[in-house]
Coordinates of N, CA, C and O in Angstrom, one line a residue:
H1 N -1.8 4.6 -48.5 CA -2.7 5.7 -48.3 C -2.1 6.6 -47.1 O -2.2 6.2 -45.9
R2 N -1.7 7.7 -47.4 CA -1.2 8.6 -46.3 C -2.4 9.4 -45.7 O -3.3 9.7 -46.4
G3 N -2.2 9.6 -44.4 CA -3.2 10.4 -43.8 C -4.4 9.6 -43.3 O -5.4 10.2 -42.8
V4 N -4.4 8.3 -43.5 CA -5.6 7.5 -43.0 C -5.3 7.2 -41.6 O -4.3 6.7 -41.2
V5 N -6.3 7.5 -40.7 CA -6.2 7.2 -39.3 C -6.8 5.8 -39.0 O -7.9 5.5 -39.4
Q6 N -5.9 5.0 -38.4 CA -6.4 3.7 -38.0 C -6.3 3.5 -36.5 O -5.4 4.0 -35.9
E7 N -7.3 2.9 -35.9 CA -7.4 2.7 -34.5 C -7.2 1.2 -34.2 O -7.9 0.4 -34.8
V8 N -6.3 0.9 -33.3 CA -6.0 -0.5 -33.0 C -6.4 -0.7 -31.5 O -5.9 0.1 -30.7
T9 N -7.2 -1.7 -31.2 CA -7.6 -1.9 -29.8 C -7.0 -3.3 -29.4 O -7.1 -4.3 -30.2
L10 N -6.4 -3.3 -28.3 CA -5.8 -4.6 -27.8 C -6.4 -4.9 -26.4 O -6.3 -4.1 -25.5
N11 N -7.1 -6.0 -26.4 CA -7.7 -6.5 -25.2 C -6.9 -7.6 -24.6 O -6.7 -8.6 -25.3
T12 N -6.4 -7.5 -23.4 CA -5.6 -8.5 -22.8 C -6.3 -9.1 -21.6 O -7.1 -8.5 -20.9
K13 N -6.1 -10.4 -21.5 CA -6.7 -11.1 -20.4 C -5.6 -11.9 -19.6 O -4.6 -12.2 -20.2
H14 N -5.8 -12.1 -18.3 CA -4.8 -12.8 -17.6 C -5.6 -13.7 -16.6 O -6.7 -13.5 -16.2
G15 N -4.8 -14.7 -16.1 CA -5.4 -15.6 -15.1 C -6.5 -16.4 -15.6 O -6.4 -17.0 -16.7
V16 N -7.6 -16.6 -14.9 CA -8.7 -17.5 -15.3 C -9.3 -17.0 -16.5 O -9.8 -17.8 -17.4
E17 N -9.4 -15.7 -16.7 CA -10.0 -15.1 -17.9 C -9.4 -15.5 -19.2 O -10.0 -15.7 -20.2
A18 N -8.1 -15.7 -19.1 CA -7.3 -16.1 -20.3 C -7.4 -17.6 -20.7 O -7.1 -18.0 -21.8
K19 N -7.8 -18.4 -19.8 CA -7.9 -19.8 -20.0 C -9.1 -20.2 -20.9 O -10.2 -19.7 -20.7
S20 N -8.9 -21.0 -21.9 CA -9.9 -21.4 -22.8 C -10.6 -22.6 -22.3 O -10.0 -23.6 -22.0
Y21 N -11.9 -22.5 -22.3 CA -12.7 -23.7 -21.8 C -13.5 -24.3 -23.0 O -14.5 -25.0 -22.7
E22 N -13.1 -24.0 -24.2 CA -13.8 -24.6 -25.3 C -13.6 -26.1 -25.3 O -12.6 -26.6 -24.9
A23 N -14.6 -26.8 -25.8 CA -14.6 -28.3 -25.8 C -13.4 -28.8 -26.5 O -12.9 -29.8 -26.1
R24 N -13.0 -28.2 -27.6 CA -11.9 -28.7 -28.4 C -10.5 -28.7 -27.6 O -9.6 -29.4 -27.9
Y25 N -10.4 -27.8 -26.6 CA -9.2 -27.7 -25.9 C -9.3 -28.5 -24.6 O -8.3 -29.1 -24.2
L26 N -10.4 -28.4 -23.9 CA -10.5 -29.0 -22.6 C -11.2 -30.3 -22.6 O -10.8 -31.2 -21.9
G27 N -12.3 -30.4 -23.3 CA -13.2 -31.5 -23.2 C -13.0 -32.7 -24.1 O -13.6 -33.7 -23.9
E28 N -12.1 -32.6 -25.1 CA -12.0 -33.7 -26.0 C -11.5 -35.0 -25.3 O -12.0 -36.0 -25.5
A29 N -10.4 -34.8 -24.6 CA -9.8 -36.0 -23.9 C -10.7 -36.6 -22.9 O -10.8 -37.8 -22.8
A30 N -11.3 -35.7 -22.1 CA -12.1 -36.2 -21.0 C -13.6 -36.4 -21.4 O -14.4 -36.9 -20.6
K31 N -13.9 -35.9 -22.6 CA -15.3 -36.0 -23.1 C -16.3 -35.4 -22.1 O -17.3 -35.9 -21.7
L32 N -16.0 -34.1 -21.7 CA -16.8 -33.4 -20.7 C -18.0 -32.8 -21.4 O -18.0 -32.4 -22.5
K33 N -19.1 -32.8 -20.6 CA -20.3 -32.2 -21.0 C -20.2 -30.7 -20.8 O -19.4 -30.2 -20.0
P34 N -21.0 -29.9 -21.5 CA -21.0 -28.4 -21.3 C -21.2 -28.0 -19.9 O -20.5 -27.1 -19.4
L35 N -22.0 -28.7 -19.1 CA -22.2 -28.3 -17.7 C -21.0 -28.6 -16.9 O -20.6 -27.8 -16.1
E36 N -20.3 -29.7 -17.2 CA -19.0 -30.0 -16.5 C -17.9 -29.0 -16.8 O -17.1 -28.6 -16.0
I37 N -17.9 -28.5 -18.1 CA -16.9 -27.5 -18.5 C -17.2 -26.2 -17.7 O -16.3 -25.5 -17.2
E38 N -18.5 -25.8 -17.6 CA -18.9 -24.6 -16.9 C -18.5 -24.7 -15.4 O -18.0 -23.8 -14.8
L39 N -18.7 -25.9 -14.8 CA -18.3 -26.1 -13.4 C -16.8 -26.0 -13.2 O -16.4 -25.5 -12.3
K40 N -16.1 -26.5 -14.2 CA -14.6 -26.4 -14.1 C -14.2 -24.9 -14.2 O -13.3 -24.5 -13.5
R41 N -14.8 -24.2 -15.1 CA -14.5 -22.7 -15.2 C -14.9 -22.0 -13.8 O -14.1 -21.2 -13.3
L42 N -16.0 -22.3 -13.2 CA -16.4 -21.7 -12.0 C -15.4 -22.1 -10.8 O -15.1 -21.3 -10.0
E43 N -15.0 -23.4 -10.9 CA -14.0 -23.8 -9.8 C -12.7 -23.1 -10.0 O -12.1 -22.6 -9.0
D44 N -12.2 -22.9 -11.2 CA -11.0 -22.2 -11.4 C -11.2 -20.7 -11.0 O -10.3 -20.1 -10.4
L45 N -12.3 -20.1 -11.3 CA -12.6 -18.8 -10.9 C -12.6 -18.6 -9.4 O -12.1 -17.7 -8.8
S46 N -13.3 -19.6 -8.7 CA -13.3 -19.5 -7.2 C -11.9 -19.6 -6.6 O -11.6 -19.0 -5.6
E47 N -11.1 -20.5 -7.2 CA -9.7 -20.7 -6.7 C -8.9 -19.4 -6.9 O -8.1 -18.9 -6.0
S48 N -9.1 -18.7 -8.0 CA -8.5 -17.4 -8.3 C -8.9 -16.4 -7.3 O -8.1 -15.6 -6.8
I49 N -10.2 -16.3 -6.9 CA -10.7 -15.4 -6.0 C -10.1 -15.6 -4.6 O -9.6 -14.7 -3.9
V50 N -10.0 -16.9 -4.2 CA -9.4 -17.2 -2.9 C -7.9 -16.8 -2.9 O -7.4 -16.2 -1.9
K51 N -7.2 -17.0 -4.0 CA -5.8 -16.6 -4.0 C -5.6 -15.1 -3.9 O -4.7 -14.6 -3.3
D52 N -6.5 -14.4 -4.6 CA -6.5 -12.9 -4.5 C -6.8 -12.4 -3.1 O -6.1 -11.5 -2.6
F53 N -7.7 -13.1 -2.4 CA -8.0 -12.7 -1.0 C -6.8 -12.9 -0.1 O -6.5 -12.1 0.8
V54 N -6.1 -14.1 -0.3 CA -4.9 -14.4 0.5 C -3.9 -13.3 0.2 O -3.2 -12.8 1.2
Y55 N -3.7 -13.0 -1.0 CA -2.7 -11.9 -1.4 C -3.0 -10.6 -0.7 O -2.2 -9.9 -0.2
M56 N -4.3 -10.2 -0.8 CA -4.8 -9.0 -0.2 C -4.6 -9.0 1.3 O -4.2 -7.9 1.9
R57 N -4.8 -10.1 1.9 CA -4.6 -10.2 3.4 C -3.1 -10.0 3.7 O -2.8 -9.3 4.7
Q58 N -2.2 -10.6 3.0 CA -0.8 -10.5 3.2 C -0.4 -9.0 3.0 O 0.4 -8.5 3.8
R59 N -0.9 -8.4 2.0 CA -0.5 -7.0 1.7 C -1.1 -6.1 2.8 O -0.4 -5.2 3.2
E60 N -2.3 -6.4 3.3 CA -2.8 -5.6 4.4 C -2.0 -5.7 5.7 O -1.8 -4.7 6.4
E61 N -1.5 -6.9 6.0 CA -0.6 -7.1 7.1 C 0.7 -6.3 7.0 O 1.1 -5.7 7.9
E62 N 1.2 -6.4 5.8 CA 2.5 -5.6 5.5 C 2.2 -4.1 5.7 O 3.0 -3.4 6.3
M63 N 1.1 -3.6 5.1 CA 0.8 -2.2 5.2 C 0.6 -1.8 6.7 O 1.0 -0.7 7.1
R64 N -0.1 -2.7 7.4 CA -0.4 -2.3 8.8 C 0.9 -2.3 9.6 O 1.1 -1.4 10.4
D65 N 1.8 -3.2 9.4 CA 3.1 -3.2 10.0 C 3.9 -1.9 9.7 O 4.5 -1.3 10.6
T66 N 3.9 -1.6 8.4 CA 4.6 -0.3 8.0 C 4.0 0.9 8.7 O 4.7 1.8 9.1
N67 N 2.6 0.9 8.7 CA 1.9 2.0 9.4 C 2.3 2.1 10.8 O 2.5 3.2 11.4
E68 N 2.3 1.0 11.6 CA 2.6 1.0 13.0 C 4.1 1.5 13.2 O 4.4 2.3 14.1
S69 N 5.0 1.0 12.3 CA 6.4 1.5 12.5 C 6.5 3.0 12.2 O 7.2 3.7 13.0
T70 N 5.8 3.5 11.2 CA 5.9 4.9 10.9 C 5.3 5.7 12.1 O 5.8 6.7 12.5
N71 N 4.2 5.2 12.6 CA 3.6 5.9 13.8 C 4.5 6.0 15.0 O 4.6 7.0 15.6
S72 N 5.2 4.9 15.3 CA 6.1 5.0 16.4 C 7.3 5.9 16.1 O 7.7 6.6 17.0
R73 N 7.8 5.9 14.9 CA 8.9 6.8 14.6 C 8.4 8.3 14.7 O 9.2 9.1 15.2
V74 N 7.2 8.6 14.2 CA 6.7 10.0 14.4 C 6.5 10.3 15.8 O 6.8 11.5 16.2
L75 N 6.1 9.4 16.7 CA 5.9 9.7 18.1 C 7.3 10.0 18.7 O 7.4 11.0 19.4
Y76 N 8.3 9.2 18.5 CA 9.6 9.4 19.0 C 10.2 10.8 18.5 O 10.8 11.5 19.3
F77 N 10.0 11.0 17.3 CA 10.5 12.3 16.7 C 9.8 13.5 17.3 O 10.4 14.5 17.7
S78 N 8.5 13.4 17.6 CA 7.7 14.5 18.2 C 8.2 14.7 19.6 O 8.4 15.8 20.1
L79 N 8.4 13.6 20.4 CA 8.9 13.7 21.7 C 10.3 14.4 21.8 O 10.6 15.2 22.6
F80 N 11.2 14.0 20.9 CA 12.5 14.5 20.8 C 12.4 16.0 20.5 O 13.1 16.8 21.1
S81 N 11.6 16.4 19.5 CA 11.4 17.8 19.2 C 10.9 18.6 20.3 O 11.3 19.7 20.6
L82 N 9.9 18.0 21.1 CA 9.3 18.7 22.2 C 10.4 19.0 23.3 O 10.5 20.1 23.9
C83 N 11.2 17.9 23.6 CA 12.3 18.1 24.6 C 13.3 19.1 24.1 O 13.7 19.9 25.0
C84 N 13.6 19.1 22.8 CA 14.6 20.2 22.3 C 14.0 21.6 22.5 O 14.7 22.5 23.0
L85 N 12.7 21.7 22.2 CA 12.1 23.1 22.3 C 12.0 23.5 23.8 O 12.3 24.7 24.1
V86 N 11.6 22.6 24.7 CA 11.6 23.0 26.1 C 12.9 23.3 26.6 O 13.1 24.3 27.3
G87 N 14.0 22.5 26.2 CA 15.3 22.8 26.6 C 15.8 24.2 26.1 O 16.4 24.9 26.9
L88 N 15.6 24.5 24.9 CA 16.0 25.7 24.3 C 15.3 26.9 24.9 O 15.8 28.0 25.2
A89 N 14.0 26.7 25.2 CA 13.2 27.8 25.8 C 13.7 28.1 27.2 O 13.9 29.3 27.6
T90 N 14.0 27.0 28.0 CA 14.5 27.2 29.3 C 15.9 27.9 29.3 O 16.2 28.8 30.0
W91 N 16.8 27.4 28.4 CA 18.1 28.1 28.2 C 18.0 29.5 27.9 O 18.7 30.4 28.4
Q92 N 17.0 29.9 27.0 CA 16.8 31.2 26.5 C 16.4 32.1 27.7 O 16.9 33.2 27.9
V93 N 15.4 31.6 28.5 CA 15.0 32.4 29.6 C 16.1 32.7 30.6 O 16.3 33.8 31.1
L94 N 16.8 31.6 30.9 CA 17.9 31.8 31.9 C 19.0 32.7 31.4 O 19.6 33.5 32.1
Y95 N 19.3 32.5 30.1 CA 20.4 33.4 29.5 C 19.9 34.9 29.5 O 20.7 35.8 29.9
L96 N 18.7 35.1 29.1 CA 18.2 36.5 29.1 C 18.1 37.1 30.5 O 18.4 38.3 30.7
R97 N 17.7 36.3 31.5 CA 17.7 36.8 32.8 C 19.1 37.2 33.3 O 19.3 38.3 33.9
K98 N 20.0 36.3 33.0 CA 21.4 36.6 33.4 C 21.9 37.9 32.7 O 22.6 38.7 33.2
F99 N 21.6 38.0 31.4 CA 22.0 39.2 30.6 C 21.4 40.5 31.1 O 22.1 41.4 31.3
F100 N 20.1 40.5 31.4 CA 19.5 41.7 32.0 C 20.0 42.0 33.4 O 20.1 43.2 33.7
K101 N 20.3 41.0 34.2 CA 20.9 41.3 35.5 C 22.2 41.9 35.3 O 22.6 42.8 36.1
A102 N 23.0 41.4 34.4 CA 24.3 42.0 34.1 C 24.2 43.4 33.7 O 25.1 44.3 34.0
K103 N 23.2 43.8 32.9 CA 23.0 45.2 32.4 C 22.3 46.0 33.4 O 22.0 47.2 33.1
K104 N 21.9 45.4 34.6 CA 21.2 46.1 35.6 C 19.8 46.6 35.2 O 19.4 47.7 35.7
L105 N 19.2 45.9 34.3 CA 17.8 46.2 33.9 C 16.8 45.6 34.8 O 15.7 46.1 34.9
I106 N 17.1 44.5 35.4 CA 16.2 43.8 36.4 C 17.0 43.5 37.6 O 18.3 43.5 37.6
E107 N 16.3 43.2 38.7 CA 17.0 42.9 40.0 C 17.2 41.4 40.1 O 16.6 40.5 39.7

């Protein structure tokens, strides 16, 4: 059939969400009760959350270090630019004063 529009939806799961806690996969060997299976799922979920927090803390430390490094570079570049501008302004004033004295426009 040409011209028929079909929509395909793909739901993906990862980490704890992807793990199956059905009794036939997890509980058969250990003969776990439904409450024990739910506790196992919650334990895995809490471990996943702790791992995510540790990862986020490491990323935050890296970002902070990068931010501090960038701030110090900007500070040094700003000071260098300021020194260049002050030096050029001083040179320009001295040069123009010498030029105007040579042309006898100022004393």
